[in-house]
Amino acid sequence: MTKNNRPTHGPRRIALVLGSGGFRGPAHVGVLSRLQELHIPVYAIVGCSVGSLIAAYYAAVGLTIDDLLGHALGTNALGVLSHSLSLWLGEKRTRLLRRWAGPVQARLALLDHHDFRRLHHGVQMIGFLMHDRRRGERIFAVTGRERGFSLSEAVRASSRLPIAFPPLRKEVDGLERRLIDGALSAPSPVIHAVAAPVSATHVIAVDLTGSRRRARGSELGRWQALLGDRLMVLRPRPLPTLAPWGSALGARAWYECGRRVVGAAEEDRLRRWLRGDAAEREAVTGDAVHAEHPPAPETPDFGRARDSG
């Protein structure tokens, strides 16, 4: 890895890190909307918690921004609570809740028909962070290193908030795991964006942590010191609103603040990232041409040589 003030070599690989945030998740959709508008190529997306859901629906399922926003507006606290109870108690005991849990379960069922490798919107890799509650370890599954996970298993495990949802039990690396929300390991897992196999050169991290303690757990300050200009941390914050928590109005407010957080300064910085990529390609091409067609040697000036002798 290069030092933060040195240029990287080779093409820029921009990774988008979508962290935890619960019903703040529509802000991730707002950021994706702006990146699409600006034609910023996203090489990889790394997610945990609600960020895993949005990453999967966008990159693996291939939903459009309008589809994602529609999902966000259609997901409310009652639906999530009903789905939670159905997982704890079983569907037979919660038939009366199907009316509210049904839409959430139908959206999750979309994941069953997609995988880590057939991706959309130009994304080449997608990864999900999970937390093993039994051993206190982080488990990361990514394109090319899925570790036995299906897309659906990885996303469901990564977004299972403790207490609200039962852990997903699965054998990983020969050990029985109890997997829950990846935010318990890292609310904004930048490390998995810069480490192999993703190996991003530049990272956009969307931080939706709502407390200073969780912000410290994300280690974004340490990564900012290490990566310097190559890490852009976006912290969407909505304007004051009376919208109830987990409501459609609240989702719309978070979506809009996600769009606003990518302003003129952020756009200029992203353009500089891409200009650096183009300049480097031009320099490499120029070196290749120079090597293939070296300049002709200078014609010796015999007169000058005689005078100097």
Short mmCIF file of N, CA, C and O in Angstrom, two decimals, residues 77-182:
data_model
loop_
_atom_site.label_atom_id
_atom_site.label_comp_id
_atom_site.label_asym_id
_atom_site.label_seq_id
_atom_site.Cartn_x
_atom_site.Cartn_y
_atom_site.Cartn_z
N ALA A 77 -41.37 0.07 10.30
CA ALA A 77 -41.01 -0.59 11.56
C ALA A 77 -41.92 -1.77 11.85
O ALA A 77 -41.48 -2.81 12.36
N LEU A 78 -43.21 -1.66 11.54
CA LEU A 78 -44.14 -2.75 11.81
C LEU A 78 -43.79 -3.98 10.98
O LEU A 78 -43.84 -5.12 11.48
N GLY A 79 -43.42 -3.77 9.72
CA GLY A 79 -43.05 -4.90 8.87
C GLY A 79 -41.81 -5.61 9.36
O GLY A 79 -41.74 -6.84 9.38
N VAL A 80 -40.80 -4.84 9.78
CA VAL A 80 -39.56 -5.43 10.27
C VAL A 80 -39.81 -6.17 11.58
O VAL A 80 -39.29 -7.28 11.79
N LEU A 81 -40.61 -5.59 12.48
CA LEU A 81 -40.93 -6.25 13.74
C LEU A 81 -41.69 -7.55 13.50
O LEU A 81 -41.41 -8.58 14.14
N SER A 82 -42.63 -7.54 12.58
CA SER A 82 -43.39 -8.75 12.27
C SER A 82 -42.48 -9.85 11.71
O SER A 82 -42.62 -11.03 12.06
N HIS A 83 -41.56 -9.46 10.84
CA HIS A 83 -40.60 -10.42 10.30
C HIS A 83 -39.71 -10.98 11.41
O HIS A 83 -39.43 -12.20 11.44
N SER A 84 -39.31 -10.12 12.34
CA SER A 84 -38.50 -10.56 13.47
C SER A 84 -39.23 -11.62 14.30
O SER A 84 -38.67 -12.67 14.63
N LEU A 85 -40.48 -11.37 14.60
CA LEU A 85 -41.26 -12.32 15.41
C LEU A 85 -41.45 -13.64 14.67
O LEU A 85 -41.42 -14.71 15.29
N SER A 86 -41.61 -13.56 13.36
CA SER A 86 -41.80 -14.80 12.60
C SER A 86 -40.53 -15.66 12.62
O SER A 86 -40.61 -16.89 12.59
N LEU A 87 -39.36 -15.04 12.69
CA LEU A 87 -38.12 -15.80 12.76
C LEU A 87 -37.94 -16.43 14.14
O LEU A 87 -37.45 -17.56 14.26
N TRP A 88 -38.33 -15.72 15.19
CA TRP A 88 -38.18 -16.25 16.54
C TRP A 88 -39.22 -17.32 16.86
O TRP A 88 -38.89 -18.35 17.48
N LEU A 89 -40.44 -17.11 16.43
CA LEU A 89 -41.55 -17.98 16.84
C LEU A 89 -41.95 -19.02 15.80
O LEU A 89 -42.63 -19.98 16.12
N GLY A 90 -41.53 -18.79 14.55
CA GLY A 90 -41.95 -19.70 13.48
C GLY A 90 -43.19 -19.17 12.78
O GLY A 90 -44.04 -18.52 13.41
N GLU A 91 -43.32 -19.49 11.51
CA GLU A 91 -44.43 -18.94 10.73
C GLU A 91 -45.78 -19.47 11.19
O GLU A 91 -46.79 -18.78 11.08
N LYS A 92 -45.83 -20.69 11.69
CA LYS A 92 -47.11 -21.26 12.11
C LYS A 92 -47.72 -20.47 13.27
O LYS A 92 -48.94 -20.37 13.39
N ARG A 93 -46.87 -19.91 14.11
CA ARG A 93 -47.37 -19.16 15.26
C ARG A 93 -47.60 -17.69 14.95
O ARG A 93 -48.10 -16.95 15.81
N THR A 94 -47.20 -17.28 13.78
CA THR A 94 -47.30 -15.85 13.46
C THR A 94 -48.08 -15.62 12.16
O THR A 94 -47.78 -14.69 11.42
N ARG A 95 -49.06 -16.45 11.89
CA ARG A 95 -49.82 -16.30 10.65
C ARG A 95 -50.51 -14.95 10.55
O ARG A 95 -50.65 -14.38 9.47
N LEU A 96 -50.96 -14.45 11.71
CA LEU A 96 -51.66 -13.17 11.70
C LEU A 96 -50.75 -12.00 11.32
O LEU A 96 -51.23 -10.94 10.95
N LEU A 97 -49.44 -12.22 11.42
CA LEU A 97 -48.50 -11.15 11.11
C LEU A 97 -48.05 -11.15 9.65
O LEU A 97 -47.30 -10.27 9.24
N ARG A 98 -48.51 -12.13 8.87
CA ARG A 98 -48.05 -12.22 7.48
C ARG A 98 -48.39 -10.98 6.67
O ARG A 98 -47.66 -10.61 5.75
N ARG A 99 -49.48 -10.35 7.02
CA ARG A 99 -49.88 -9.15 6.29
C ARG A 99 -48.79 -8.09 6.32
O ARG A 99 -48.56 -7.39 5.34
N TRP A 100 -48.10 -7.97 7.46
CA TRP A 100 -47.06 -6.94 7.59
C TRP A 100 -45.67 -7.51 7.28
O TRP A 100 -44.82 -6.81 6.73
N ALA A 101 -45.44 -8.78 7.63
CA ALA A 101 -44.13 -9.37 7.39
C ALA A 101 -43.95 -9.78 5.94
O ALA A 101 -42.82 -9.84 5.45
N GLY A 102 -45.05 -10.02 5.24
CA GLY A 102 -44.98 -10.53 3.87
C GLY A 102 -44.13 -9.70 2.92
O GLY A 102 -43.26 -10.25 2.23
N PRO A 103 -44.31 -8.37 2.86
CA PRO A 103 -43.49 -7.57 1.94
C PRO A 103 -41.99 -7.65 2.24
O PRO A 103 -41.17 -7.70 1.32
N VAL A 104 -41.62 -7.67 3.52
CA VAL A 104 -40.21 -7.78 3.89
C VAL A 104 -39.66 -9.14 3.44
O VAL A 104 -38.57 -9.23 2.87
N GLN A 105 -40.42 -10.20 3.68
CA GLN A 105 -39.97 -11.53 3.31
C GLN A 105 -39.88 -11.70 1.80
O GLN A 105 -38.99 -12.39 1.29
N ALA A 106 -40.80 -11.07 1.07
CA ALA A 106 -40.76 -11.15 -0.40
C ALA A 106 -39.50 -10.48 -0.95
O ALA A 106 -38.89 -10.97 -1.91
N ARG A 107 -39.10 -9.36 -0.34
CA ARG A 107 -37.89 -8.69 -0.80
C ARG A 107 -36.65 -9.52 -0.50
O ARG A 107 -35.74 -9.62 -1.32
N LEU A 108 -36.63 -10.16 0.68
CA LEU A 108 -35.50 -11.01 1.02
C LEU A 108 -35.43 -12.22 0.09
O LEU A 108 -34.33 -12.71 -0.24
N ALA A 109 -36.58 -12.71 -0.35
CA ALA A 109 -36.60 -13.88 -1.24
C ALA A 109 -35.93 -13.59 -2.58
O ALA A 109 -35.48 -14.52 -3.26
N LEU A 110 -35.85 -12.32 -2.97
CA LEU A 110 -35.16 -11.96 -4.22
C LEU A 110 -33.70 -12.41 -4.19
O LEU A 110 -33.11 -12.74 -5.22
N LEU A 111 -33.12 -12.43 -3.01
CA LEU A 111 -31.70 -12.78 -2.89
C LEU A 111 -31.44 -14.24 -3.21
O LEU A 111 -30.31 -14.61 -3.56
N ASP A 112 -32.45 -15.09 -3.06
CA ASP A 112 -32.27 -16.53 -3.27
C ASP A 112 -31.94 -16.87 -4.71
O ASP A 112 -31.43 -17.96 -4.99
N HIS A 113 -32.23 -15.98 -5.64
CA HIS A 113 -32.06 -16.27 -7.07
C HIS A 113 -30.85 -15.56 -7.67
O HIS A 113 -30.71 -15.50 -8.89
N HIS A 114 -29.95 -15.05 -6.81
CA HIS A 114 -28.78 -14.33 -7.30
C HIS A 114 -27.55 -14.76 -6.52
O HIS A 114 -27.65 -15.44 -5.50
N ASP A 115 -26.37 -14.36 -7.00
CA ASP A 115 -25.13 -14.81 -6.38
C ASP A 115 -24.09 -13.69 -6.35
O ASP A 115 -24.37 -12.55 -6.70
N PHE A 116 -22.86 -14.07 -5.93
CA PHE A 116 -21.78 -13.11 -5.76
C PHE A 116 -21.14 -12.67 -7.08
O PHE A 116 -20.42 -11.69 -7.10
N ARG A 117 -21.36 -13.40 -8.15
CA ARG A 117 -20.52 -13.23 -9.34
C ARG A 117 -21.20 -12.58 -10.53
O ARG A 117 -20.52 -11.94 -11.32
N ARG A 118 -22.50 -12.74 -10.65
CA ARG A 118 -23.19 -12.08 -11.77
C ARG A 118 -23.72 -10.75 -11.27
O ARG A 118 -24.82 -10.66 -10.73
N LEU A 119 -22.88 -9.73 -11.44
CA LEU A 119 -23.16 -8.43 -10.84
C LEU A 119 -23.59 -7.41 -11.88
O LEU A 119 -23.44 -7.61 -13.08
N HIS A 120 -24.11 -6.28 -11.39
CA HIS A 120 -24.71 -5.27 -12.25
C HIS A 120 -24.12 -3.89 -11.97
O HIS A 120 -23.37 -3.69 -11.01
N HIS A 121 -24.50 -2.92 -12.82
CA HIS A 121 -24.12 -1.51 -12.66
C HIS A 121 -22.60 -1.31 -12.65
O HIS A 121 -22.09 -0.37 -12.02
N GLY A 122 -21.87 -2.19 -13.32
CA GLY A 122 -20.42 -2.04 -13.41
C GLY A 122 -19.64 -2.55 -12.22
O GLY A 122 -18.41 -2.52 -12.21
N VAL A 123 -20.32 -3.01 -11.18
CA VAL A 123 -19.65 -3.51 -9.97
C VAL A 123 -19.01 -4.87 -10.28
O VAL A 123 -19.64 -5.74 -10.88
N GLN A 124 -17.75 -5.04 -9.85
CA GLN A 124 -17.01 -6.28 -10.13
C GLN A 124 -16.93 -7.21 -8.93
O GLN A 124 -16.77 -8.42 -9.10
N MET A 125 -17.00 -6.66 -7.72
CA MET A 125 -16.90 -7.48 -6.51
C MET A 125 -17.89 -6.96 -5.47
O MET A 125 -18.16 -5.76 -5.41
N ILE A 126 -18.37 -7.89 -4.65
CA ILE A 126 -19.29 -7.50 -3.58
C ILE A 126 -18.97 -8.35 -2.35
O ILE A 126 -18.70 -9.55 -2.48
N GLY A 127 -18.92 -7.72 -1.18
CA GLY A 127 -18.56 -8.45 0.03
C GLY A 127 -19.43 -8.04 1.22
O GLY A 127 -19.93 -6.91 1.28
N PHE A 128 -19.55 -8.97 2.18
CA PHE A 128 -20.43 -8.76 3.33
C PHE A 128 -19.72 -9.17 4.62
O PHE A 128 -19.13 -10.25 4.69
N LEU A 129 -19.80 -8.31 5.61
CA LEU A 129 -19.18 -8.58 6.90
C LEU A 129 -20.22 -9.11 7.87
O LEU A 129 -21.30 -8.55 8.02
N MET A 130 -19.86 -10.21 8.56
CA MET A 130 -20.71 -10.81 9.59
C MET A 130 -19.92 -10.93 10.88
O MET A 130 -18.69 -10.88 10.87
N HIS A 131 -20.62 -11.12 11.97
CA HIS A 131 -19.98 -11.26 13.29
C HIS A 131 -20.39 -12.59 13.89
O HIS A 131 -21.58 -12.91 13.97
N ASP A 132 -19.40 -13.39 14.29
CA ASP A 132 -19.66 -14.66 14.96
C ASP A 132 -19.82 -14.40 16.45
O ASP A 132 -18.85 -14.13 17.15
N ARG A 133 -21.06 -14.46 16.91
CA ARG A 133 -21.33 -14.13 18.31
C ARG A 133 -20.70 -15.13 19.27
O ARG A 133 -20.29 -14.76 20.38
N ARG A 134 -20.59 -16.37 18.85
CA ARG A 134 -20.05 -17.40 19.75
C ARG A 134 -18.57 -17.15 20.05
O ARG A 134 -18.12 -17.30 21.18
N ARG A 135 -17.81 -16.75 19.04
CA ARG A 135 -16.36 -16.60 19.21
C ARG A 135 -15.89 -15.14 19.17
O ARG A 135 -14.71 -14.88 19.35
N GLY A 136 -16.79 -14.23 18.90
CA GLY A 136 -16.40 -12.82 18.83
C GLY A 136 -15.50 -12.51 17.66
O GLY A 136 -14.68 -11.60 17.74
N GLU A 137 -15.65 -13.26 16.56
CA GLU A 137 -14.81 -13.08 15.39
C GLU A 137 -15.60 -12.48 14.23
O GLU A 137 -16.81 -12.65 14.14
N ARG A 138 -14.86 -11.82 13.34
CA ARG A 138 -15.48 -11.31 12.13
C ARG A 138 -15.35 -12.35 11.02
O ARG A 138 -14.33 -13.02 10.91
N ILE A 139 -16.40 -12.46 10.22
CA ILE A 139 -16.42 -13.36 9.08
C ILE A 139 -16.77 -12.51 7.86
O ILE A 139 -17.77 -11.80 7.86
N PHE A 140 -15.92 -12.60 6.83
CA PHE A 140 -16.12 -11.79 5.63
C PHE A 140 -16.22 -12.71 4.43
O PHE A 140 -15.35 -13.55 4.20
N ALA A 141 -17.29 -12.56 3.66
CA ALA A 141 -17.49 -13.32 2.43
C ALA A 141 -17.52 -12.35 1.27
O ALA A 141 -18.22 -11.33 1.33
N VAL A 142 -16.79 -12.65 0.20
CA VAL A 142 -16.63 -11.71 -0.91
C VAL A 142 -16.55 -12.49 -2.22
O VAL A 142 -16.21 -13.68 -2.22
N THR A 143 -16.84 -11.83 -3.30
CA THR A 143 -16.74 -12.44 -4.62
C THR A 143 -15.38 -13.10 -4.81
O THR A 143 -14.34 -12.45 -4.64
N GLY A 144 -15.38 -14.38 -5.16
CA GLY A 144 -14.14 -15.12 -5.33
C GLY A 144 -13.64 -15.78 -4.07
O GLY A 144 -12.76 -16.64 -4.11
N ARG A 145 -14.19 -15.38 -2.92
CA ARG A 145 -13.84 -15.98 -1.63
C ARG A 145 -15.11 -16.05 -0.78
O ARG A 145 -15.20 -15.46 0.29
N GLU A 146 -16.09 -16.79 -1.29
CA GLU A 146 -17.42 -16.81 -0.66
C GLU A 146 -17.47 -17.66 0.60
O GLU A 146 -18.42 -17.56 1.38
N ARG A 147 -16.51 -18.55 0.80
CA ARG A 147 -16.38 -19.36 2.02
C ARG A 147 -17.61 -20.23 2.28
O ARG A 147 -17.98 -20.47 3.43
N GLY A 148 -18.25 -20.68 1.22
CA GLY A 148 -19.39 -21.57 1.35
C GLY A 148 -20.72 -20.87 1.53
O GLY A 148 -21.76 -21.53 1.66
N PHE A 149 -20.73 -19.54 1.51
CA PHE A 149 -21.97 -18.79 1.67
C PHE A 149 -22.68 -18.63 0.33
O PHE A 149 -22.04 -18.35 -0.70
N SER A 150 -23.99 -18.75 0.35
CA SER A 150 -24.78 -18.22 -0.75
C SER A 150 -24.95 -16.73 -0.51
O SER A 150 -24.73 -16.24 0.61
N LEU A 151 -25.33 -16.01 -1.54
CA LEU A 151 -25.57 -14.57 -1.38
C LEU A 151 -26.61 -14.32 -0.30
O LEU A 151 -26.43 -13.48 0.58
N SER A 152 -27.69 -15.07 -0.35
CA SER A 152 -28.79 -14.88 0.60
C SER A 152 -28.32 -15.10 2.04
O SER A 152 -28.65 -14.32 2.94
N GLU A 153 -27.55 -16.16 2.28
CA GLU A 153 -27.07 -16.44 3.63
C GLU A 153 -26.19 -15.31 4.15
O GLU A 153 -26.34 -14.87 5.31
N ALA A 154 -25.27 -14.85 3.31
CA ALA A 154 -24.34 -13.81 3.75
C ALA A 154 -25.08 -12.52 4.10
O ALA A 154 -24.80 -11.88 5.11
N VAL A 155 -26.02 -12.13 3.25
CA VAL A 155 -26.74 -10.88 3.48
C VAL A 155 -27.64 -10.98 4.70
O VAL A 155 -27.71 -10.07 5.54
N ARG A 156 -28.36 -12.10 4.82
CA ARG A 156 -29.25 -12.27 5.97
C ARG A 156 -28.48 -12.28 7.28
O ARG A 156 -28.91 -11.69 8.28
N ALA A 157 -27.32 -12.95 7.29
CA ALA A 157 -26.51 -12.99 8.51
C ALA A 157 -25.96 -11.60 8.83
O ALA A 157 -26.01 -11.15 9.98
N SER A 158 -25.44 -10.92 7.82
CA SER A 158 -24.81 -9.61 8.04
C SER A 158 -25.78 -8.58 8.57
O SER A 158 -25.36 -7.62 9.23
N SER A 159 -27.07 -8.75 8.30
CA SER A 159 -28.06 -7.73 8.68
C SER A 159 -28.94 -8.16 9.87
O SER A 159 -29.94 -7.50 10.14
N ARG A 160 -28.55 -9.22 10.56
CA ARG A 160 -29.37 -9.69 11.69
C ARG A 160 -28.97 -8.98 12.97
O ARG A 160 -28.03 -9.37 13.67
N LEU A 161 -29.71 -7.96 13.29
CA LEU A 161 -29.46 -7.18 14.50
C LEU A 161 -29.65 -8.07 15.73
O LEU A 161 -30.65 -8.76 15.86
N PRO A 162 -28.68 -8.07 16.66
CA PRO A 162 -28.81 -8.91 17.86
C PRO A 162 -30.08 -8.58 18.64
O PRO A 162 -30.55 -7.45 18.64
N ILE A 163 -30.62 -9.58 19.27
CA ILE A 163 -31.84 -9.51 20.07
C ILE A 163 -33.07 -9.41 19.16
O ILE A 163 -34.03 -10.18 19.32
N ALA A 164 -33.05 -8.50 18.21
CA ALA A 164 -34.20 -8.38 17.31
C ALA A 164 -34.36 -9.61 16.43
O ALA A 164 -35.48 -10.01 16.12
N PHE A 165 -33.24 -10.24 16.03
CA PHE A 165 -33.29 -11.41 15.15
C PHE A 165 -32.42 -12.53 15.70
O PHE A 165 -31.35 -12.26 16.29
N PRO A 166 -32.82 -13.77 15.52
CA PRO A 166 -31.95 -14.89 15.94
C PRO A 166 -30.74 -14.99 15.04
O PRO A 166 -30.79 -14.61 13.87
N PRO A 167 -29.61 -15.48 15.56
CA PRO A 167 -28.43 -15.63 14.71
C PRO A 167 -28.64 -16.69 13.64
O PRO A 167 -29.46 -17.60 13.80
N LEU A 168 -27.90 -16.53 12.55
CA LEU A 168 -27.93 -17.54 11.50
C LEU A 168 -26.82 -18.54 11.80
O LEU A 168 -25.65 -18.17 11.93
N ARG A 169 -27.18 -19.82 11.92
CA ARG A 169 -26.20 -20.85 12.27
C ARG A 169 -25.67 -21.48 10.98
O ARG A 169 -26.44 -21.92 10.14
N LYS A 170 -24.34 -21.52 10.90
CA LYS A 170 -23.72 -22.07 9.70
C LYS A 170 -22.29 -22.50 10.03
O LYS A 170 -21.60 -21.83 10.80
N GLU A 171 -21.85 -23.60 9.41
CA GLU A 171 -20.47 -24.04 9.57
C GLU A 171 -19.59 -23.28 8.59
O GLU A 171 -19.82 -23.28 7.38
N VAL A 172 -18.58 -22.61 9.11
CA VAL A 172 -17.63 -21.84 8.30
C VAL A 172 -16.23 -22.21 8.75
O VAL A 172 -15.92 -22.17 9.95
N ASP A 173 -15.37 -22.59 7.80
CA ASP A 173 -13.99 -22.99 8.11
C ASP A 173 -13.95 -24.12 9.13
O ASP A 173 -13.08 -24.17 10.01
N GLY A 174 -14.93 -25.05 9.03
CA GLY A 174 -14.94 -26.21 9.90
C GLY A 174 -15.47 -25.97 11.29
O GLY A 174 -15.45 -26.87 12.14
N LEU A 175 -15.99 -24.77 11.56
CA LEU A 175 -16.51 -24.44 12.89
C LEU A 175 -17.97 -24.00 12.80
O LEU A 175 -18.36 -23.32 11.85
N GLU A 176 -18.74 -24.39 13.79
CA GLU A 176 -20.13 -23.96 13.86
C GLU A 176 -20.18 -22.50 14.29
O GLU A 176 -19.62 -22.11 15.32
N ARG A 177 -20.85 -21.68 13.49
CA ARG A 177 -20.91 -20.24 13.77
C ARG A 177 -22.33 -19.81 14.09
O ARG A 177 -23.30 -20.38 13.58
N ARG A 178 -22.44 -18.78 14.89
CA ARG A 178 -23.71 -18.10 15.13
C ARG A 178 -23.52 -16.67 14.65
O ARG A 178 -22.94 -15.84 15.34
N LEU A 179 -24.04 -16.41 13.48
CA LEU A 179 -23.71 -15.17 12.77
C LEU A 179 -24.79 -14.12 12.94
O LEU A 179 -25.98 -14.39 12.77
N ILE A 180 -24.33 -12.90 13.22
CA ILE A 180 -25.24 -11.77 13.40
C ILE A 180 -24.63 -10.54 12.71
O ILE A 180 -23.62 -10.63 12.02
N ASP A 181 -25.28 -9.42 12.92
CA ASP A 181 -24.95 -8.13 12.30
C ASP A 181 -23.45 -7.85 12.33
O ASP A 181 -22.81 -7.82 13.38
N GLY A 182 -22.89 -7.61 11.12
CA GLY A 182 -21.46 -7.34 11.02
C GLY A 182 -21.01 -6.07 11.70
O GLY A 182 -19.81 -5.88 11.94
#
